[in-house]
JSON list of C-alpha atoms in Angstrom, two decimals:
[
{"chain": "A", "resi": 1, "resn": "UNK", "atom": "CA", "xyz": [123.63, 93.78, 106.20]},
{"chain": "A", "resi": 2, "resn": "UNK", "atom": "CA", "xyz": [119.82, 94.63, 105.20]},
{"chain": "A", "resi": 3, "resn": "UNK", "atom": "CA", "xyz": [118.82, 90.94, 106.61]},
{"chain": "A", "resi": 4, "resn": "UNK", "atom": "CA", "xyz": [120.11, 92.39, 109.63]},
{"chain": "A", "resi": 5, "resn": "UNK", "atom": "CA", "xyz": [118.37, 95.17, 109.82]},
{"chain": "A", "resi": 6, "resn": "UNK", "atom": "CA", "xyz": [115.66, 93.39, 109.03]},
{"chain": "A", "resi": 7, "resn": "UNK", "atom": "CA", "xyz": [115.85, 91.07, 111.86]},
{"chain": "A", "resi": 8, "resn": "UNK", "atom": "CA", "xyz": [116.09, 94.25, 114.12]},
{"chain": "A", "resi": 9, "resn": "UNK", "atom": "CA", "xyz": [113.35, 96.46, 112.30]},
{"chain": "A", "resi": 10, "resn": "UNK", "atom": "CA", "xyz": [110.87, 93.60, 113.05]},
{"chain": "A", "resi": 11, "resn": "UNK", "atom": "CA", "xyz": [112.28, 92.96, 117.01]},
{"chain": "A", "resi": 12, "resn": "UNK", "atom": "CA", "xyz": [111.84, 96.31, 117.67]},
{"chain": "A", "resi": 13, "resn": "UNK", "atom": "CA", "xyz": [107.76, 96.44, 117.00]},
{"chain": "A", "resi": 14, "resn": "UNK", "atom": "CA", "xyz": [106.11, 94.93, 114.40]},
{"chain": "A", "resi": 15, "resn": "UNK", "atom": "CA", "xyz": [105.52, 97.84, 112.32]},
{"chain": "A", "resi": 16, "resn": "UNK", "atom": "CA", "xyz": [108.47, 96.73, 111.03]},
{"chain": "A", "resi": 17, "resn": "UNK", "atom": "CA", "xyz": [106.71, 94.33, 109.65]},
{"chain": "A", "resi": 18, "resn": "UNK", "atom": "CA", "xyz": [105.73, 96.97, 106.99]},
{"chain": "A", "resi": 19, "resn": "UNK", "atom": "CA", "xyz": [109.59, 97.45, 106.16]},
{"chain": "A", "resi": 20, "resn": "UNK", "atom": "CA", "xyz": [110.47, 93.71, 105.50]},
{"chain": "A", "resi": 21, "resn": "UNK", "atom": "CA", "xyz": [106.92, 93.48, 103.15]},
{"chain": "A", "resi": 22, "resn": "UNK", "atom": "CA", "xyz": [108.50, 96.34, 101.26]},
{"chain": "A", "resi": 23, "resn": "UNK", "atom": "CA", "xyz": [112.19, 95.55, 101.07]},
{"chain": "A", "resi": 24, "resn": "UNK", "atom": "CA", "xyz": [110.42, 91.49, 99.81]},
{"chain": "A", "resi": 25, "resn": "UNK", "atom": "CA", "xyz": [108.18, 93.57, 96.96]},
{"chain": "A", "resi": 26, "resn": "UNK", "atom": "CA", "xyz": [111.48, 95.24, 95.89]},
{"chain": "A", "resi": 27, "resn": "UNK", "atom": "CA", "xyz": [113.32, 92.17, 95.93]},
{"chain": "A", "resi": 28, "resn": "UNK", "atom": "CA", "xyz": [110.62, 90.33, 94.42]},
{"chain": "A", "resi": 29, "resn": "UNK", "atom": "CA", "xyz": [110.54, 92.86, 91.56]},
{"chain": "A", "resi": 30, "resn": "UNK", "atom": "CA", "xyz": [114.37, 92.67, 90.82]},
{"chain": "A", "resi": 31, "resn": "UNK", "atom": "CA", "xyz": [114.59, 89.13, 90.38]},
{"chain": "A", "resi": 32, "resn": "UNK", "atom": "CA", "xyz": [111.01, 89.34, 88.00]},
{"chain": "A", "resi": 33, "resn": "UNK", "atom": "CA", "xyz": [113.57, 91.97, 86.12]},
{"chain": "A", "resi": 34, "resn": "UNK", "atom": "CA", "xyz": [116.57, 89.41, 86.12]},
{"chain": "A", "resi": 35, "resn": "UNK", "atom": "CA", "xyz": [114.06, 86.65, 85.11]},
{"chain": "A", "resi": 36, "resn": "UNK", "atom": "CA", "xyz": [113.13, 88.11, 82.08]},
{"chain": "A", "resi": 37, "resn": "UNK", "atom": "CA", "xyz": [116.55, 88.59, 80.68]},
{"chain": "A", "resi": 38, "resn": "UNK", "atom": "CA", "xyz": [117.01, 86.29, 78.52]},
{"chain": "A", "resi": 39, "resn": "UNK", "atom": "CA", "xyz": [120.67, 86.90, 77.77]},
{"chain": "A", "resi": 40, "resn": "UNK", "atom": "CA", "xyz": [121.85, 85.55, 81.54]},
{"chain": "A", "resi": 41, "resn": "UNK", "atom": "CA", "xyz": [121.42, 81.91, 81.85]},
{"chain": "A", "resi": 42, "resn": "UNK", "atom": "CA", "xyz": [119.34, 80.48, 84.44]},
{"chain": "A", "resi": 43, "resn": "UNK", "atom": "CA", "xyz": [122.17, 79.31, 86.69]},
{"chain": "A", "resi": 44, "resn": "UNK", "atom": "CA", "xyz": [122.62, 83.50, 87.08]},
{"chain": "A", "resi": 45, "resn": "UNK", "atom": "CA", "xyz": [118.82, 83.62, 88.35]},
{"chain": "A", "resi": 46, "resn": "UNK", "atom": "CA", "xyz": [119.16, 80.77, 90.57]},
{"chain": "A", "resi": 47, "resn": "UNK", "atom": "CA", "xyz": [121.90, 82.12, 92.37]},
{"chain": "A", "resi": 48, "resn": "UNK", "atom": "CA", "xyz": [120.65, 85.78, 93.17]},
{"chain": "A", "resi": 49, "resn": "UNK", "atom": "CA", "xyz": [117.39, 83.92, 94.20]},
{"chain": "A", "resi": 50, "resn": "UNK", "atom": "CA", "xyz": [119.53, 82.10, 96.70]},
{"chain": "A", "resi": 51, "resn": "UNK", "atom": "CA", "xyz": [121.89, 84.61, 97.89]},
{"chain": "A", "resi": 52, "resn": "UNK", "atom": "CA", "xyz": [118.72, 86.83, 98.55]},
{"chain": "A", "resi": 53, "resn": "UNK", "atom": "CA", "xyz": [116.86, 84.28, 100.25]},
{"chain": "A", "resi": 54, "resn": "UNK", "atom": "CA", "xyz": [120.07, 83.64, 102.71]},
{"chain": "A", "resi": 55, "resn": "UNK", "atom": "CA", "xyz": [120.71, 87.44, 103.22]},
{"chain": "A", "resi": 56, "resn": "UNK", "atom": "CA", "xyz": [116.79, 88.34, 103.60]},
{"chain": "A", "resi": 57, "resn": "UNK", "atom": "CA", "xyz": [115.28, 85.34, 104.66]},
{"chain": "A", "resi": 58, "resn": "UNK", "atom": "CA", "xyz": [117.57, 83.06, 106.48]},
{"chain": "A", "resi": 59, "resn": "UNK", "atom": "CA", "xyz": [119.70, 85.69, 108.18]},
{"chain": "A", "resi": 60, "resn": "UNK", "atom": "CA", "xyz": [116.97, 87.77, 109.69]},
{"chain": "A", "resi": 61, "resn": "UNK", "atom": "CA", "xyz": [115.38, 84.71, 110.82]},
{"chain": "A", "resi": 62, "resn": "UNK", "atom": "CA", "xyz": [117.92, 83.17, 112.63]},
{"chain": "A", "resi": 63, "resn": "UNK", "atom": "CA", "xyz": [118.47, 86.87, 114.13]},
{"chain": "A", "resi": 64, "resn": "UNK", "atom": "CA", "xyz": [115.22, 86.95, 115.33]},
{"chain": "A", "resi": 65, "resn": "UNK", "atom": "CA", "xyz": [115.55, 83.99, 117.16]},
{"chain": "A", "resi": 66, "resn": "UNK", "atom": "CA", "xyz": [118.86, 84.77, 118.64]},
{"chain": "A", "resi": 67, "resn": "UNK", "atom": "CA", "xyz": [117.96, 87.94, 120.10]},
{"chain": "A", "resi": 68, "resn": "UNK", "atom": "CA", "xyz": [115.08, 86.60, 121.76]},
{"chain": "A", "resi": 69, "resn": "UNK", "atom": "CA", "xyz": [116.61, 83.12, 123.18]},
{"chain": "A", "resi": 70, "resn": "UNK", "atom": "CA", "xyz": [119.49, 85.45, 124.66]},
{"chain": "A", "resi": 71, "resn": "UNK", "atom": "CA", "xyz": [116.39, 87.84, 126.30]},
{"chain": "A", "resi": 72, "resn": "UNK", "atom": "CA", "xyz": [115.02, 85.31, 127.79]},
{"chain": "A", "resi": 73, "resn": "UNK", "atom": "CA", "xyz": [118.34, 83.82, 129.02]},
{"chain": "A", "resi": 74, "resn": "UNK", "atom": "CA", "xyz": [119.74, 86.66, 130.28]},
{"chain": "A", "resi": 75, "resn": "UNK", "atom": "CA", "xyz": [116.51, 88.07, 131.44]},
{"chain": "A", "resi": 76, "resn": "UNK", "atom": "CA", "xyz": [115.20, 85.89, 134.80]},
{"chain": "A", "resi": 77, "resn": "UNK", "atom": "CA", "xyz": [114.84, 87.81, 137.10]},
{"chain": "A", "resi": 78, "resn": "UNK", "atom": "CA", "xyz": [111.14, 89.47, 138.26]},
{"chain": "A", "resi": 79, "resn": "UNK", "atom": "CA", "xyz": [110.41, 93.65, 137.68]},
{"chain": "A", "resi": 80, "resn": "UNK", "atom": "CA", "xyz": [107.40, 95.53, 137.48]},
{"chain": "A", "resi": 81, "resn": "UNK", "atom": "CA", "xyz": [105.89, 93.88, 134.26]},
{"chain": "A", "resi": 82, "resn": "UNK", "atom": "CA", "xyz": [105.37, 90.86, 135.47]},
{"chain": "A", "resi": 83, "resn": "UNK", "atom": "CA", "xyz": [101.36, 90.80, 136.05]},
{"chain": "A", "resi": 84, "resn": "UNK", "atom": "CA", "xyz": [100.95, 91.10, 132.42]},
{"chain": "A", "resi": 85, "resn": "UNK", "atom": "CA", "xyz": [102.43, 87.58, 131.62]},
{"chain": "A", "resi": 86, "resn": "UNK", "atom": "CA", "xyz": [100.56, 84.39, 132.64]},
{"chain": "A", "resi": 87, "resn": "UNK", "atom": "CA", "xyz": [101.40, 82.98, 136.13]},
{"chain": "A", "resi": 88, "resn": "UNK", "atom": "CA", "xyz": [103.05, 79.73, 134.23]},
{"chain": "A", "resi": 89, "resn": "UNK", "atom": "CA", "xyz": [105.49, 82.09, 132.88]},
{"chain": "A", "resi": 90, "resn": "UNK", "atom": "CA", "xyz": [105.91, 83.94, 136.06]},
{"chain": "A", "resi": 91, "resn": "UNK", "atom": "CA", "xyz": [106.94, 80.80, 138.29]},
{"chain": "A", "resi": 92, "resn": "UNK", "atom": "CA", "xyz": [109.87, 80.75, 136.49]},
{"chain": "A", "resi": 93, "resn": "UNK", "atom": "CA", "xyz": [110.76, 84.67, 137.34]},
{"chain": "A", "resi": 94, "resn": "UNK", "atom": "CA", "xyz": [113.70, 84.72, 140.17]},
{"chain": "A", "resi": 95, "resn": "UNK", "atom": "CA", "xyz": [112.43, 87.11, 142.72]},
{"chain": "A", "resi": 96, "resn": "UNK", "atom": "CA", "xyz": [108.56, 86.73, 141.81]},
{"chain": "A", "resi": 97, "resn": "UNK", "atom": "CA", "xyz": [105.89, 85.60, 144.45]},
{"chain": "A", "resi": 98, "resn": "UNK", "atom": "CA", "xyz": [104.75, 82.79, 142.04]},
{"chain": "A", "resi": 99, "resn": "UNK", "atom": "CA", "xyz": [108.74, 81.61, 141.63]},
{"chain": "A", "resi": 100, "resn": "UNK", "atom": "CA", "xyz": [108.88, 77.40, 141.74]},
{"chain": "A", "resi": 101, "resn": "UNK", "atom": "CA", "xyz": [105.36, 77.19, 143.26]},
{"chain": "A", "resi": 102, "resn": "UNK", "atom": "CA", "xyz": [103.35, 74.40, 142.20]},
{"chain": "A", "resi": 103, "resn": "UNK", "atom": "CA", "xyz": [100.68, 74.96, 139.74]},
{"chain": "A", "resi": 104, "resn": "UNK", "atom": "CA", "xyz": [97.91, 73.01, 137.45]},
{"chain": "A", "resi": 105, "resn": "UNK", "atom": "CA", "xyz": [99.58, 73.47, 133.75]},
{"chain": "A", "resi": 106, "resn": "UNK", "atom": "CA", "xyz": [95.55, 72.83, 132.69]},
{"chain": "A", "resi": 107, "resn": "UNK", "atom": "CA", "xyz": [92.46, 73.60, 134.37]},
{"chain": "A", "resi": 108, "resn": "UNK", "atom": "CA", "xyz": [90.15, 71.18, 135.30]},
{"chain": "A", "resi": 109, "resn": "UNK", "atom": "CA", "xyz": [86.87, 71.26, 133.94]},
{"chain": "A", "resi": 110, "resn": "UNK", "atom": "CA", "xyz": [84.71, 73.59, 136.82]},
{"chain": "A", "resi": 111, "resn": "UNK", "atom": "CA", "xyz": [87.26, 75.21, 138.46]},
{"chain": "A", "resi": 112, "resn": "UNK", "atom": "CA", "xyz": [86.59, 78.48, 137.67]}
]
């Protein structure tokens, strides 16, 4: 549950950022803690190190990903936002003046 929560602190804005740094110092500190108890055996360490980087690296990763391969899925058609993305990206907007026209992926040398 927190790696997803993670995954949608840092889609949101990346001020959320800040939250997964400080959810990784507190997880880094726990397993320092279950490190230096010597009466668990290692195979103990190994698996919360595991399980926590699943559930708070993995899972908020994949997330991430998810939510922004279905956006841009989903998402196709032209609106008002569109002049602040390059026109590359906006040729392949449904509705938008630029959509399927023909255009130089590089610019030649003195063009501009």
């Amino acid at each position: 549950l927190t790696g997803a929560m993670l995954a949608g602190a840092i889609s949101v804005k990346f001020v959320g950022l800040f939250v997964v740094l400080y959810v990784g110092i507190f997880t880094i500190g726990q397993l320092w803690f279950i490190l230096g108890d010597v009466s668990k055996p290692f195979l103990y360490t190994l698996k919360h190190f595991i399980a926590r980087a699943i559930c708070l690296i993995a899972v908020p990763i994949v997330l991430y990903i998810s939510f922004f391969y279905i956006h841009l899925t989903i998402l196709s058609k032209s609106g008002s936002g569109d002049g602040f993305y390059s026109s590359l990206f906006q040729s392949t907007l449904e509705g938008n003046r630029l959509y399927n026209a023909s255009m130089p992926k590089d610019v030649a040398y003195g063009a501009l």
